[in-house]
Coordinates of C-alpha atoms in Angstrom, one line a residue:
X1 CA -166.5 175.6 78.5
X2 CA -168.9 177.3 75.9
X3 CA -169.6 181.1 76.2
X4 CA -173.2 180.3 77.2
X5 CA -172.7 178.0 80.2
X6 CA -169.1 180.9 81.2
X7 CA -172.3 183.6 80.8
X8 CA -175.3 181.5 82.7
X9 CA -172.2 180.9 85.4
X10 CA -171.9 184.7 85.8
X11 CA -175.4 186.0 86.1
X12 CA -176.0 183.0 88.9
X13 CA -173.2 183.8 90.2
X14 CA -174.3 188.0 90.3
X15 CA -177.8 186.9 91.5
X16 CA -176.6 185.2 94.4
X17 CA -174.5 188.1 95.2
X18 CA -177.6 190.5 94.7
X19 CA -179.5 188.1 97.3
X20 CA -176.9 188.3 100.0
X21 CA -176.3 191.7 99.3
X22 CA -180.3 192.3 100.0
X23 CA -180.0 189.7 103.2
X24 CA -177.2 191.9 104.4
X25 CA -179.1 195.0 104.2
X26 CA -181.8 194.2 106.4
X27 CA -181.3 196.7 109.1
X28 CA -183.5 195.0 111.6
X29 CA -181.2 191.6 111.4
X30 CA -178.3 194.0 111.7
X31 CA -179.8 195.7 114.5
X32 CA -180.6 192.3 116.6
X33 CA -177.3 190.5 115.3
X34 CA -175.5 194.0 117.0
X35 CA -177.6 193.4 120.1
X36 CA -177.7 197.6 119.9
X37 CA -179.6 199.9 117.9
X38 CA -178.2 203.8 117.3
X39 CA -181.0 206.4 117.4
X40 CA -180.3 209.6 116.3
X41 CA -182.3 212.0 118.8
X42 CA -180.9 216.1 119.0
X43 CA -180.1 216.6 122.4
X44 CA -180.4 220.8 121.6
X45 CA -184.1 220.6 121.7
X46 CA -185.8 220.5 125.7
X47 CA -188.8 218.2 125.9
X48 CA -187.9 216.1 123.0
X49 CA -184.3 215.9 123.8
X50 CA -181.2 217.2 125.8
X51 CA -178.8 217.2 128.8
X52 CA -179.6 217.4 132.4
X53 CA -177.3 218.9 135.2
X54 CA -175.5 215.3 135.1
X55 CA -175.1 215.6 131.3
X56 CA -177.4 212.3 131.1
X57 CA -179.7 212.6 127.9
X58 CA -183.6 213.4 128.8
X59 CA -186.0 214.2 126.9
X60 CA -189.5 212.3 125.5
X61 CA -187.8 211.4 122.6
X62 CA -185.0 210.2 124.9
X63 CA -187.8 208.1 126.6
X64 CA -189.1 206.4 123.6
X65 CA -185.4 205.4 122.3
X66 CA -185.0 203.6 125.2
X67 CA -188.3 201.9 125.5
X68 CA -188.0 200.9 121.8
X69 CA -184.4 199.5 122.7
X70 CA -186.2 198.0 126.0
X71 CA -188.7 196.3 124.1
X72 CA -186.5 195.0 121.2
X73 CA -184.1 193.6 123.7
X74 CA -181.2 195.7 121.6
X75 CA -179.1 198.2 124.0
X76 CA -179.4 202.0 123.0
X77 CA -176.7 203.9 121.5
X78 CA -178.0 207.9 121.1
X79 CA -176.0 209.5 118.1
X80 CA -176.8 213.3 119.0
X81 CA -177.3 215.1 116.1
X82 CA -178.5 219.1 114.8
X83 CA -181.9 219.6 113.8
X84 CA -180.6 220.2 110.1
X85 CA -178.1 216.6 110.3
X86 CA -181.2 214.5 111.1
X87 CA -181.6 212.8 107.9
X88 CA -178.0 213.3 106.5
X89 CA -176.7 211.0 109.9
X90 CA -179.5 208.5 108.3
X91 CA -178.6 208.0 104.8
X92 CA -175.1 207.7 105.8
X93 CA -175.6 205.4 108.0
X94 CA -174.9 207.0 111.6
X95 CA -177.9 205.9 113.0
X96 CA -180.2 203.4 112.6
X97 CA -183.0 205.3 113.2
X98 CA -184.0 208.8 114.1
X99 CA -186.7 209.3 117.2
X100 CA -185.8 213.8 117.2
X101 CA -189.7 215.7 116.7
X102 CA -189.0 214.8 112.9
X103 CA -192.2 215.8 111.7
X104 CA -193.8 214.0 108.2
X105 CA -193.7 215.9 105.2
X106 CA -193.6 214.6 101.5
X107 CA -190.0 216.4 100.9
X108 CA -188.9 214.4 103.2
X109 CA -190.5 211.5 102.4
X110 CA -188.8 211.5 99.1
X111 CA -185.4 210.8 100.5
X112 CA -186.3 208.4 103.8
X113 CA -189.6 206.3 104.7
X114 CA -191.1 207.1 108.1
X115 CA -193.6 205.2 110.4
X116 CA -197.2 205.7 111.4
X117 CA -197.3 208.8 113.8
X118 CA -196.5 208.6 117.1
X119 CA -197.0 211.6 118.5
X120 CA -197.4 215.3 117.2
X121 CA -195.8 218.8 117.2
X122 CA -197.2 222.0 116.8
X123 CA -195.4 224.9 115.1
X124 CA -195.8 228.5 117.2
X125 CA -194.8 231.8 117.3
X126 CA -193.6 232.9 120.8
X127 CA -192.4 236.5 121.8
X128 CA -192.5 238.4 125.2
X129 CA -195.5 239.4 126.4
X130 CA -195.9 243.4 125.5
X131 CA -195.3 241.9 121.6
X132 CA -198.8 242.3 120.2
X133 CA -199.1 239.4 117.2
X134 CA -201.9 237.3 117.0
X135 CA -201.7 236.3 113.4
X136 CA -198.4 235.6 110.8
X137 CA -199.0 238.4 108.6
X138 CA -198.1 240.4 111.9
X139 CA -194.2 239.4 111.2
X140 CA -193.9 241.1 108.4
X141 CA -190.8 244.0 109.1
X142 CA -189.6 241.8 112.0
X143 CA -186.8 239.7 113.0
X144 CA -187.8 235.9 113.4
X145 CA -185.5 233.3 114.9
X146 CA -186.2 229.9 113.8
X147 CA -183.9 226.4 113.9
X148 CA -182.2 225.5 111.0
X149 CA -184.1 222.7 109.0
X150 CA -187.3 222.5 110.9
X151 CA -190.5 223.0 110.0
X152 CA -190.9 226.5 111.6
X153 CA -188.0 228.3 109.5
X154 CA -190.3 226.6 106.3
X155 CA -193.5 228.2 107.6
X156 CA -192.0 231.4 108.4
X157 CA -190.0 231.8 105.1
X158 CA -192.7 230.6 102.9
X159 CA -195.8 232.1 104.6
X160 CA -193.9 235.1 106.0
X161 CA -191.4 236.3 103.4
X162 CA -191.4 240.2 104.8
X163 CA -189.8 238.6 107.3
X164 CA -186.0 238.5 108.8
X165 CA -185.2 234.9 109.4
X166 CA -182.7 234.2 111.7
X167 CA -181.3 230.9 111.7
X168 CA -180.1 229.0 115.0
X169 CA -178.1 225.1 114.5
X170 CA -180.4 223.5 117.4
X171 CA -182.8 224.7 119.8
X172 CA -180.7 225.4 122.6
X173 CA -178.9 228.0 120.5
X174 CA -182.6 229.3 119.7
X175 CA -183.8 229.6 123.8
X176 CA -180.1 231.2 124.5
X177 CA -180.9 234.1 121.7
X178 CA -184.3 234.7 123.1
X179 CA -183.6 234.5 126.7
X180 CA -181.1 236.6 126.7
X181 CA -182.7 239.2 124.3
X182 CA -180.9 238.5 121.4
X183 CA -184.1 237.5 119.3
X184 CA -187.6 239.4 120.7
X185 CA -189.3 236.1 118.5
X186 CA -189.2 232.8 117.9
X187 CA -191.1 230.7 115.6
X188 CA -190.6 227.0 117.6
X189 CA -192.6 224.6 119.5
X190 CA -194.9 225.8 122.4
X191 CA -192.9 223.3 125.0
X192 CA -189.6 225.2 124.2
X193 CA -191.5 228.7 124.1
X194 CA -192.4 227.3 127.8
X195 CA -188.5 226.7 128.6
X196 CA -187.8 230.8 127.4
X197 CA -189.9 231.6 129.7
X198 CA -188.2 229.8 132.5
X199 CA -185.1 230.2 131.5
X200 CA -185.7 233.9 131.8
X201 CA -188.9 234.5 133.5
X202 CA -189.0 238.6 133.3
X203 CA -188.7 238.6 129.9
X204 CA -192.8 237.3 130.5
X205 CA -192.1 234.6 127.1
X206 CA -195.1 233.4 125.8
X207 CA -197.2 231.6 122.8
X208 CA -198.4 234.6 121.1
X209 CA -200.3 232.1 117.8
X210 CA -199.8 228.2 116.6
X211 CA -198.5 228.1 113.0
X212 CA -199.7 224.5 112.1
X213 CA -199.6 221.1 113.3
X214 CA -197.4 218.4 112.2
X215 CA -197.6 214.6 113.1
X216 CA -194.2 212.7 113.9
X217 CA -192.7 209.5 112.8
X218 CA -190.0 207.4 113.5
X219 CA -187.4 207.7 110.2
X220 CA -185.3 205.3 108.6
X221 CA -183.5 204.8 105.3
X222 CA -185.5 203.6 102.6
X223 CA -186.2 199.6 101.5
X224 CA -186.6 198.1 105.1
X225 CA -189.9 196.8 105.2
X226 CA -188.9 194.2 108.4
X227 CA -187.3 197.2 110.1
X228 CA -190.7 199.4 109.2
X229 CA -193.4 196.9 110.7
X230 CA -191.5 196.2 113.7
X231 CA -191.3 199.9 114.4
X232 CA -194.8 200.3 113.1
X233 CA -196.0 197.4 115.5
X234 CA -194.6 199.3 118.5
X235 CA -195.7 202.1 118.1
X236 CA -199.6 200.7 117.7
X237 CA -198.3 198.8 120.6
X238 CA -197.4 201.9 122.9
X239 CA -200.0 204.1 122.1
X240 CA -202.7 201.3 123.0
X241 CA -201.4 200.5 126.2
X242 CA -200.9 204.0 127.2
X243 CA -196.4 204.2 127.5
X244 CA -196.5 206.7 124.4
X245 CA -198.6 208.9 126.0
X246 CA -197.1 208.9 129.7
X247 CA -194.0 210.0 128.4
X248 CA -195.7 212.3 126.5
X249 CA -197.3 213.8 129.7
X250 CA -194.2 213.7 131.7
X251 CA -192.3 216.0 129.6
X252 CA -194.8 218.2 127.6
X253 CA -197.5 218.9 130.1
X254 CA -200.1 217.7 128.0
X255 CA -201.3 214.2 126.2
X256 CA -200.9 213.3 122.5
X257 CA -203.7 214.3 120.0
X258 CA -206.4 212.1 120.4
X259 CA -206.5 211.9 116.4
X260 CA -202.9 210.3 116.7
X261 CA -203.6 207.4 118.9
X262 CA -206.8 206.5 117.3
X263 CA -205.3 206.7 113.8
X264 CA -203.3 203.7 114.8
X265 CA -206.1 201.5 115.5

């Protein structure tokens, strides 16, 4: 056998490899052939996710998992993660997805590719009521708590840099420190702000100013374009016929941004 034809033998035989290599890592054949799909969602953050008196997961991201699971005829299989352990259970292949108020930003876009929007969160500063702020340069000299990883400890270290940052895992860590006075403000979402509040209603909790907006997608590791429009396709789906939005309602109090839902049109 001449050199050539031993050399034209290898690089077939490497190209094959390369094409069921590729075949193999289609998540969304994975996902079907599994007849399961494992959503990362943190179950630390109340409205979006986390653990009733039964210890059963709630939660409107909770509620879109298991209509996405629903609709793709998979069963569901949560894989709770931290707000800062989102994308690292990702890329290493914990989950197959992650459905956790994961708001867009191009950082992150840089290291996973995320869907069209499906709903949106707002970034707010809460504190008791006798705390005058009404604007971020009022933090300056104070101590902030904020969740490790999420868009509010960005704001408030960037925009704020006067200020003491105090850093909580997840959520529930973050409405334990300023229920029970540990942390006088927060810098977190106005549905959590809502669950201080209640939590602890004489420490009078409330949304003092919103920080910024951010739009939400579904994430998932990068080069699945099958895996991207059927996620993609849902959500136009769900927003259209209105299941988006009712969970949205049921949890948060209030619909999704208009601009969401006709973006997807």
């Amino acid at each position: 056998m001449t050199i050539s034809l031993i050399l034209r033998r290898t690089l077939l035989a490497a190209s094959l490899g390369a094409l069921s290599f590729t075949a193999a890592a289609d998540a969304l054949s994975d996902i079907k052939a599994a007849k399961k799909i494992r959503v990362g969602i943190d179950l630390g953050a109340p409205f979006y996710g986390y653990l009733d008196e039964k210890m059963t997961p709630v939660g409107s991201d909770v509620d879109a998992a298991r209509l996405l699971a629903k609709d793709l005829g998979v069963e569901l299989e949560i894989v709770n993660t931290t707000n800062s352990a989102r994308i690292p259970n990702l890329l290493s292949n914990k989950a197959d997805l992650i459905i956790s108020s994961l708001s867009i930003t191009p950082e992150r876009q840089k290291a996973v590719d995320f869907s069209i929007p499906y709903g949106a969160i707002q970034a707010a500063v809460g504190a008791p009521k006798s705390l005058k702020l009404t604007g971020i340069e009022d933090l300056a000299g104070k101590t902030v708590a904020v969740t490790r990883g999420g868009p509010q400890d960005k704001i408030v270290t960037e925009r704020a840099p006067q200020a003491k940052v105090v850093r909580f895992d997840d959520e529930a860590a973050s409405i334990t420190a300023a229920a029970t006075g540990q942390a006088d403000i927060v810098a977190i979402t106005p549905p959590i702000i809502a669950a201080i509040a209640k939590r602890n209603p004489s420490r009078e909790f409330e949304v003092k100013f919103i920080l910024q907006s951010y739009q939400l997608g579904v994430a998932m590791r990068k080069g699945e374009p099958a895996l991207m429009a059927a996620v993609n396709g849902w959500i136009k789906t769900n927003l259209a016929n209105g299941k988006l939005n009712e969970i949205h309602v049921k949890h948060a109090g209030v619909p999704i941004p208009k601009e969401i839902v006709e973006g997807a049109n």
